[in-house]
Structures are given as C-alpha cells and as structure tokens.
Amino acid sequence: MVELRSEEEQLDAVKRWWKENGMSLIAGAVLAAAGVFGWNAWQNYQQGQSEAASMRYQQLVNMTAGNELEDDQLASAREMVVELTEEHGDTLYAELALLLDARLAVQQGDLEGARTALESAADSSRRYVQSLAWLRLARVELADGNPTQAHALLDEPISDALAAQRANVRGDAFAAQGDTEAAREAWETALEVSQTQDQPLYGVQFKLDDLGAEEATQ
C-alpha cells in the first residue's frame, strides 16, 4: 500500500472508504440489532406461551380433581384439552393434557378417544411422556380385549423409571390370555422392581394373592 504522507491524504482516504463502505456497515449494524431484538422477542414470546399453557393446564387439573365427574364436567374438561393443545401444542403442558384427556375419555367409555389422545402423546420427543403414553395405550388395549396388542406396546422402549408399572401391565396382559404362570412372574417382577426403586405399586400383591387363592381351590 502507498504510504499516506499527510493528514489531508489520510482524511481523503477515510472519506472515500466511508463513501464506499459506510452504508453496508450501517445495514449490517441494523440487521445485527434486529436479530438481537428478534431473538429476545422470540424468547419472551416462548416464555409467555409456556406460562399461559401452565396456567391452563393447572385449571384443567383443578377441574378434574376429586371424585368422578358428571357428564357435563367431563365434556367441559375435554373441550379445554382441545383448546390447550390447539393454542400451545408444542409445550409439555399440551402433552400432559393429552394424557389427562385419555383418562377422561375412559371415564366416558370412549376407548377410541382415549386411544387417539395417547397416540398423539406418544409422538412426543420427551421420553417419559412417550413411555407413559405407551403404558396407558397398553391398558386401553387390555380394556378393549386386545392383550396381544398390549404386549406389542409394552415392547416399546419404555423408560426404566417405569419398569415396575410395565411389568404390572405385562402381568395383566398374560392374565387376560389365561397364562397364569407368566402373569405371576410378571407381577412378582413388578413388586421386586418397585421395592428396588422405592416406588410403591398398589394392587399387585392382591393379584398374586388372588392367583394363590384360585390355585388352592383347584
């Protein structure tokens, strides 16, 4: 580069450089500022969506707590699930609402509705939500007289944290197929795992006791 020997030459060079590059610098700065503003706005929007979804989900939980609901209460609660999933479908609360909707559907005798809700929840990217959905789908299949399909759902990669519940439902499926020995083994496994994980599992011992009582009368 030719050395600039005077202040005037340096000033003229700066002016020419600014004329050639100044607008692009300004545009770049504006775009960078817009990017920062847009990201912050998006973050604030996401936080607002999550908070709104949390509030709606808590309303839903409060609405469905307690004793068996009347038909009009069930209908209102399920309508709220639809609203929550439509408005906040990408949040954890929408997925939890689907799990709750399945329970409400079962109370209405709507096994197909329960199946639809749980299949949607099973599409979650959250492993634990998926696992709960598969377990409950297996129960729905059992209630609908499909133990073979229940076994298939229990073969999904269910979280180890739900291993005891999985073995319990597996025992129910075997019992529905008339395989009492396999049912016994599954329920015993369920009890062992629940004790290891310090997760009480109610009802399993009664099933085992009933099996023993049945065998004693045979």
PDB file of N, CA, C and O in Angstrom, residues 121-168:
ATOM      1  N   ALA A 121     -49.920 -38.291  22.228  1.00  0.00           N
ATOM      2  CA  ALA A 121     -48.908 -38.083  23.270  1.00  0.00           C
ATOM      3  C   ALA A 121     -47.661 -38.922  23.000  1.00  0.00           C
ATOM      4  O   ALA A 121     -46.541 -38.518  23.312  1.00  0.00           O
ATOM      5  N   ALA A 122     -47.845 -40.097  22.395  1.00  0.00           N
ATOM      6  CA  ALA A 122     -46.710 -40.982  22.107  1.00  0.00           C
ATOM      7  C   ALA A 122     -45.795 -40.404  21.032  1.00  0.00           C
ATOM      8  O   ALA A 122     -44.665 -40.891  20.867  1.00  0.00           O
ATOM      9  N   ASP A 123     -46.258 -39.382  20.316  1.00  0.00           N
ATOM     10  CA  ASP A 123     -45.414 -38.721  19.312  1.00  0.00           C
ATOM     11  C   ASP A 123     -44.467 -37.699  19.947  1.00  0.00           C
ATOM     12  O   ASP A 123     -43.687 -37.062  19.245  1.00  0.00           O
ATOM     13  N   SER A 124     -44.544 -37.548  21.260  1.00  0.00           N
ATOM     14  CA  SER A 124     -43.716 -36.570  21.968  1.00  0.00           C
ATOM     15  C   SER A 124     -42.229 -36.879  21.791  1.00  0.00           C
ATOM     16  O   SER A 124     -41.822 -38.031  21.642  1.00  0.00           O
ATOM     17  N   SER A 125     -41.432 -35.828  21.818  1.00  0.00           N
ATOM     18  CA  SER A 125     -39.976 -36.009  21.802  1.00  0.00           C
ATOM     19  C   SER A 125     -39.445 -36.245  23.212  1.00  0.00           C
ATOM     20  O   SER A 125     -38.252 -36.502  23.404  1.00  0.00           O
ATOM     21  N   ARG A 126     -40.324 -36.174  24.201  1.00  0.00           N
ATOM     22  CA  ARG A 126     -39.937 -36.371  25.598  1.00  0.00           C
ATOM     23  C   ARG A 126     -40.121 -37.848  25.961  1.00  0.00           C
ATOM     24  O   ARG A 126     -41.234 -38.358  25.946  1.00  0.00           O
ATOM     25  N   ARG A 127     -39.051 -38.502  26.301  1.00  0.00           N
ATOM     26  CA  ARG A 127     -39.062 -39.955  26.513  1.00  0.00           C
ATOM     27  C   ARG A 127     -40.067 -40.370  27.583  1.00  0.00           C
ATOM     28  O   ARG A 127     -40.783 -41.364  27.428  1.00  0.00           O
ATOM     29  N   TYR A 128     -40.139 -39.637  28.678  1.00  0.00           N
ATOM     30  CA  TYR A 128     -41.012 -40.051  29.770  1.00  0.00           C
ATOM     31  C   TYR A 128     -42.477 -39.941  29.369  1.00  0.00           C
ATOM     32  O   TYR A 128     -43.290 -40.808  29.706  1.00  0.00           O
ATOM     33  N   VAL A 129     -42.828 -38.878  28.638  1.00  0.00           N
ATOM     34  CA  VAL A 129     -44.205 -38.728  28.166  1.00  0.00           C
ATOM     35  C   VAL A 129     -44.551 -39.864  27.212  1.00  0.00           C
ATOM     36  O   VAL A 129     -45.633 -40.463  27.290  1.00  0.00           O
ATOM     37  N   GLN A 130     -43.635 -40.165  26.309  1.00  0.00           N
ATOM     38  CA  GLN A 130     -43.832 -41.294  25.396  1.00  0.00           C
ATOM     39  C   GLN A 130     -44.093 -42.580  26.177  1.00  0.00           C
ATOM     40  O   GLN A 130     -45.007 -43.351  25.853  1.00  0.00           O
ATOM     41  N   SER A 131     -43.276 -42.812  27.179  1.00  0.00           N
ATOM     42  CA  SER A 131     -43.381 -44.050  27.960  1.00  0.00           C
ATOM     43  C   SER A 131     -44.730 -44.156  28.657  1.00  0.00           C
ATOM     44  O   SER A 131     -45.363 -45.219  28.655  1.00  0.00           O
ATOM     45  N   LEU A 132     -45.170 -43.061  29.262  1.00  0.00           N
ATOM     46  CA  LEU A 132     -46.480 -43.058  29.905  1.00  0.00           C
ATOM     47  C   LEU A 132     -47.585 -43.331  28.891  1.00  0.00           C
ATOM     48  O   LEU A 132     -48.533 -44.075  29.170  1.00  0.00           O
ATOM     49  N   ALA A 133     -47.451 -42.732  27.718  1.00  0.00           N
ATOM     50  CA  ALA A 133     -48.467 -42.930  26.681  1.00  0.00           C
ATOM     51  C   ALA A 133     -48.530 -44.393  26.254  1.00  0.00           C
ATOM     52  O   ALA A 133     -49.615 -44.972  26.101  1.00  0.00           O
ATOM     53  N   TRP A 134     -47.362 -45.036  26.060  1.00  0.00           N
ATOM     54  CA  TRP A 134     -47.352 -46.448  25.665  1.00  0.00           C
ATOM     55  C   TRP A 134     -47.958 -47.339  26.743  1.00  0.00           C
ATOM     56  O   TRP A 134     -48.722 -48.268  26.438  1.00  0.00           O
ATOM     57  N   LEU A 135     -47.612 -47.067  27.996  1.00  0.00           N
ATOM     58  CA  LEU A 135     -48.183 -47.859  29.088  1.00  0.00           C
ATOM     59  C   LEU A 135     -49.702 -47.740  29.125  1.00  0.00           C
ATOM     60  O   LEU A 135     -50.418 -48.743  29.265  1.00  0.00           O
ATOM     61  N   ARG A 136     -50.186 -46.516  28.980  1.00  0.00           N
ATOM     62  CA  ARG A 136     -51.631 -46.312  29.072  1.00  0.00           C
ATOM     63  C   ARG A 136     -52.347 -46.827  27.831  1.00  0.00           C
ATOM     64  O   ARG A 136     -53.492 -47.294  27.917  1.00  0.00           O
ATOM     65  N   LEU A 137     -51.672 -46.758  26.689  1.00  0.00           N
ATOM     66  CA  LEU A 137     -52.246 -47.377  25.491  1.00  0.00           C
ATOM     67  C   LEU A 137     -52.387 -48.885  25.688  1.00  0.00           C
ATOM     68  O   LEU A 137     -53.390 -49.484  25.250  1.00  0.00           O
ATOM     69  N   ALA A 138     -51.398 -49.490  26.336  1.00  0.00           N
ATOM     70  CA  ALA A 138     -51.479 -50.929  26.610  1.00  0.00           C
ATOM     71  C   ALA A 138     -52.686 -51.233  27.488  1.00  0.00           C
ATOM     72  O   ALA A 138     -53.402 -52.227  27.274  1.00  0.00           O
ATOM     73  N   ARG A 139     -52.938 -50.388  28.470  1.00  0.00           N
ATOM     74  CA  ARG A 139     -54.103 -50.587  29.337  1.00  0.00           C
ATOM     75  C   ARG A 139     -55.403 -50.434  28.550  1.00  0.00           C
ATOM     76  O   ARG A 139     -56.370 -51.168  28.783  1.00  0.00           O
ATOM     77  N   VAL A 140     -55.427 -49.459  27.643  1.00  0.00           N
ATOM     78  CA  VAL A 140     -56.617 -49.261  26.812  1.00  0.00           C
ATOM     79  C   VAL A 140     -56.864 -50.501  25.951  1.00  0.00           C
ATOM     80  O   VAL A 140     -58.010 -50.962  25.810  1.00  0.00           O
ATOM     81  N   GLU A 141     -55.792 -51.051  25.379  1.00  0.00           N
ATOM     82  CA  GLU A 141     -55.940 -52.253  24.557  1.00  0.00           C
ATOM     83  C   GLU A 141     -56.448 -53.427  25.397  1.00  0.00           C
ATOM     84  O   GLU A 141     -57.280 -54.217  24.928  1.00  0.00           O
ATOM     85  N   LEU A 142     -55.973 -53.528  26.631  1.00  0.00           N
ATOM     86  CA  LEU A 142     -56.477 -54.577  27.511  1.00  0.00           C
ATOM     87  C   LEU A 142     -57.966 -54.387  27.794  1.00  0.00           C
ATOM     88  O   LEU A 142     -58.745 -55.345  27.765  1.00  0.00           O
ATOM     89  N   ALA A 143     -58.358 -53.152  28.070  1.00  0.00           N
ATOM     90  CA  ALA A 143     -59.761 -52.860  28.327  1.00  0.00           C
ATOM     91  C   ALA A 143     -60.621 -53.148  27.103  1.00  0.00           C
ATOM     92  O   ALA A 143     -61.811 -53.467  27.230  1.00  0.00           O
ATOM     93  N   ASP A 144     -59.999 -53.051  25.926  1.00  0.00           N
ATOM     94  CA  ASP A 144     -60.725 -53.294  24.681  1.00  0.00           C
ATOM     95  C   ASP A 144     -60.593 -54.743  24.226  1.00  0.00           C
ATOM     96  O   ASP A 144     -60.995 -55.088  23.108  1.00  0.00           O
ATOM     97  N   GLY A 145     -60.004 -55.602  25.096  1.00  0.00           N
ATOM     98  CA  GLY A 145     -59.912 -57.017  24.785  1.00  0.00           C
ATOM     99  C   GLY A 145     -58.816 -57.395  23.817  1.00  0.00           C
ATOM    100  O   GLY A 145     -58.940 -58.403  23.102  1.00  0.00           O
ATOM    101  N   ASN A 146     -57.723 -56.587  23.795  1.00  0.00           N
ATOM    102  CA  ASN A 146     -56.620 -56.855  22.865  1.00  0.00           C
ATOM    103  C   ASN A 146     -55.295 -57.062  23.602  1.00  0.00           C
ATOM    104  O   ASN A 146     -54.382 -56.236  23.504  1.00  0.00           O
ATOM    105  N   PRO A 147     -55.134 -58.171  24.334  1.00  0.00           N
ATOM    106  CA  PRO A 147     -53.891 -58.370  25.094  1.00  0.00           C
ATOM    107  C   PRO A 147     -52.652 -58.504  24.210  1.00  0.00           C
ATOM    108  O   PRO A 147     -51.556 -58.106  24.614  1.00  0.00           O
ATOM    109  N   THR A 148     -52.807 -59.050  23.008  1.00  0.00           N
ATOM    110  CA  THR A 148     -51.647 -59.182  22.115  1.00  0.00           C
ATOM    111  C   THR A 148     -51.112 -57.812  21.721  1.00  0.00           C
ATOM    112  O   THR A 148     -49.897 -57.579  21.712  1.00  0.00           O
ATOM    113  N   GLN A 149     -52.023 -56.886  21.412  1.00  0.00           N
ATOM    114  CA  GLN A 149     -51.608 -55.527  21.081  1.00  0.00           C
ATOM    115  C   GLN A 149     -51.003 -54.836  22.299  1.00  0.00           C
ATOM    116  O   GLN A 149     -50.059 -54.043  22.175  1.00  0.00           O
ATOM    117  N   ALA A 150     -51.511 -55.166  23.480  1.00  0.00           N
ATOM    118  CA  ALA A 150     -50.945 -54.606  24.705  1.00  0.00           C
ATOM    119  C   ALA A 150     -49.489 -55.041  24.860  1.00  0.00           C
ATOM    120  O   ALA A 150     -48.618 -54.230  25.196  1.00  0.00           O
ATOM    121  N   HIS A 151     -49.211 -56.320  24.609  1.00  0.00           N
ATOM    122  CA  HIS A 151     -47.833 -56.803  24.685  1.00  0.00           C
ATOM    123  C   HIS A 151     -46.937 -56.042  23.707  1.00  0.00           C
ATOM    124  O   HIS A 151     -45.795 -55.687  24.030  1.00  0.00           O
ATOM    125  N   ALA A 152     -47.430 -55.795  22.509  1.00  0.00           N
ATOM    126  CA  ALA A 152     -46.635 -55.086  21.495  1.00  0.00           C
ATOM    127  C   ALA A 152     -46.279 -53.683  21.971  1.00  0.00           C
ATOM    128  O   ALA A 152     -45.151 -53.209  21.769  1.00  0.00           O
ATOM    129  N   LEU A 153     -47.219 -53.011  22.605  1.00  0.00           N
ATOM    130  CA  LEU A 153     -46.957 -51.660  23.116  1.00  0.00           C
ATOM    131  C   LEU A 153     -45.947 -51.694  24.261  1.00  0.00           C
ATOM    132  O   LEU A 153     -45.116 -50.795  24.405  1.00  0.00           O
ATOM    133  N   LEU A 154     -45.994 -52.746  25.067  1.00  0.00           N
ATOM    134  CA  LEU A 154     -45.066 -52.880  26.186  1.00  0.00           C
ATOM    135  C   LEU A 154     -43.653 -53.219  25.717  1.00  0.00           C
ATOM    136  O   LEU A 154     -42.697 -53.108  26.486  1.00  0.00           O
ATOM    137  N   ASP A 155     -43.519 -53.614  24.453  1.00  0.00           N
ATOM    138  CA  ASP A 155     -42.201 -53.867  23.874  1.00  0.00           C
ATOM    139  C   ASP A 155     -41.524 -52.592  23.397  1.00  0.00           C
ATOM    140  O   ASP A 155     -40.354 -52.620  22.997  1.00  0.00           O
ATOM    141  N   GLU A 156     -42.243 -51.460  23.427  1.00  0.00           N
ATOM    142  CA  GLU A 156     -41.647 -50.177  23.062  1.00  0.00           C
ATOM    143  C   GLU A 156     -40.565 -49.816  24.086  1.00  0.00           C
ATOM    144  O   GLU A 156     -40.562 -50.335  25.205  1.00  0.00           O
ATOM    145  N   PRO A 157     -39.639 -48.913  23.723  1.00  0.00           N
ATOM    146  CA  PRO A 157     -38.541 -48.556  24.652  1.00  0.00           C
ATOM    147  C   PRO A 157     -39.020 -47.671  25.808  1.00  0.00           C
ATOM    148  O   PRO A 157     -38.724 -46.481  25.886  1.00  0.00           O
ATOM    149  N   ILE A 158     -39.761 -48.275  26.713  1.00  0.00           N
ATOM    150  CA  ILE A 158     -40.315 -47.553  27.860  1.00  0.00           C
ATOM    151  C   ILE A 158     -39.211 -47.242  28.861  1.00  0.00           C
ATOM    152  O   ILE A 158     -38.319 -48.048  29.105  1.00  0.00           O
ATOM    153  N   SER A 159     -39.278 -46.065  29.449  1.00  0.00           N
ATOM    154  CA  SER A 159     -38.262 -45.611  30.397  1.00  0.00           C
ATOM    155  C   SER A 159     -38.087 -46.601  31.550  1.00  0.00           C
ATOM    156  O   SER A 159     -39.059 -47.166  32.071  1.00  0.00           O
ATOM    157  N   ASP A 160     -36.841 -46.791  31.969  1.00  0.00           N
ATOM    158  CA  ASP A 160     -36.553 -47.696  33.082  1.00  0.00           C
ATOM    159  C   ASP A 160     -37.234 -47.244  34.373  1.00  0.00           C
ATOM    160  O   ASP A 160     -37.496 -48.070  35.261  1.00  0.00           O
ATOM    161  N   ALA A 161     -37.511 -45.956  34.478  1.00  0.00           N
ATOM    162  CA  ALA A 161     -38.181 -45.450  35.677  1.00  0.00           C
ATOM    163  C   ALA A 161     -39.595 -46.018  35.811  1.00  0.00           C
ATOM    164  O   ALA A 161     -40.180 -45.977  36.899  1.00  0.00           O
ATOM    165  N   LEU A 162     -40.134 -46.547  34.714  1.00  0.00           N
ATOM    166  CA  LEU A 162     -41.488 -47.109  34.717  1.00  0.00           C
ATOM    167  C   LEU A 162     -41.462 -48.629  34.566  1.00  0.00           C
ATOM    168  O   LEU A 162     -42.457 -49.234  34.171  1.00  0.00           O
ATOM    169  N   ALA A 163     -40.329 -49.224  34.898  1.00  0.00           N
ATOM    170  CA  ALA A 163     -40.181 -50.671  34.712  1.00  0.00           C
ATOM    171  C   ALA A 163     -41.176 -51.463  35.552  1.00  0.00           C
ATOM    172  O   ALA A 163     -41.707 -52.499  35.101  1.00  0.00           O
ATOM    173  N   ALA A 164     -41.442 -51.029  36.763  1.00  0.00           N
ATOM    174  CA  ALA A 164     -42.377 -51.758  37.627  1.00  0.00           C
ATOM    175  C   ALA A 164     -43.793 -51.704  37.049  1.00  0.00           C
ATOM    176  O   ALA A 164     -44.499 -52.722  36.994  1.00  0.00           O
ATOM    177  N   GLN A 165     -44.213 -50.521  36.613  1.00  0.00           N
ATOM    178  CA  GLN A 165     -45.536 -50.387  36.018  1.00  0.00           C
ATOM    179  C   GLN A 165     -45.651 -51.215  34.742  1.00  0.00           C
ATOM    180  O   GLN A 165     -46.700 -51.812  34.459  1.00  0.00           O
ATOM    181  N   ARG A 166     -44.557 -51.245  33.989  1.00  0.00           N
ATOM    182  CA  ARG A 166     -44.552 -52.040  32.754  1.00  0.00           C
ATOM    183  C   ARG A 166     -44.758 -53.521  33.064  1.00  0.00           C
ATOM    184  O   ARG A 166     -45.560 -54.206  32.397  1.00  0.00           O
ATOM    185  N   ALA A 167     -44.035 -54.034  34.046  1.00  0.00           N
ATOM    186  CA  ALA A 167     -44.179 -55.441  34.411  1.00  0.00           C
ATOM    187  C   ALA A 167     -45.575 -55.736  34.941  1.00  0.00           C
ATOM    188  O   ALA A 167     -46.147 -56.805  34.673  1.00  0.00           O
ATOM    189  N   ASN A 168     -46.148 -54.792  35.652  1.00  0.00           N
ATOM    190  CA  ASN A 168     -47.504 -54.953  36.169  1.00  0.00           C
ATOM    191  C   ASN A 168     -48.512 -55.107  35.035  1.00  0.00           C
ATOM    192  O   ASN A 168     -49.343 -56.021  35.033  1.00  0.00           O
TER     193      ASN A 168
END
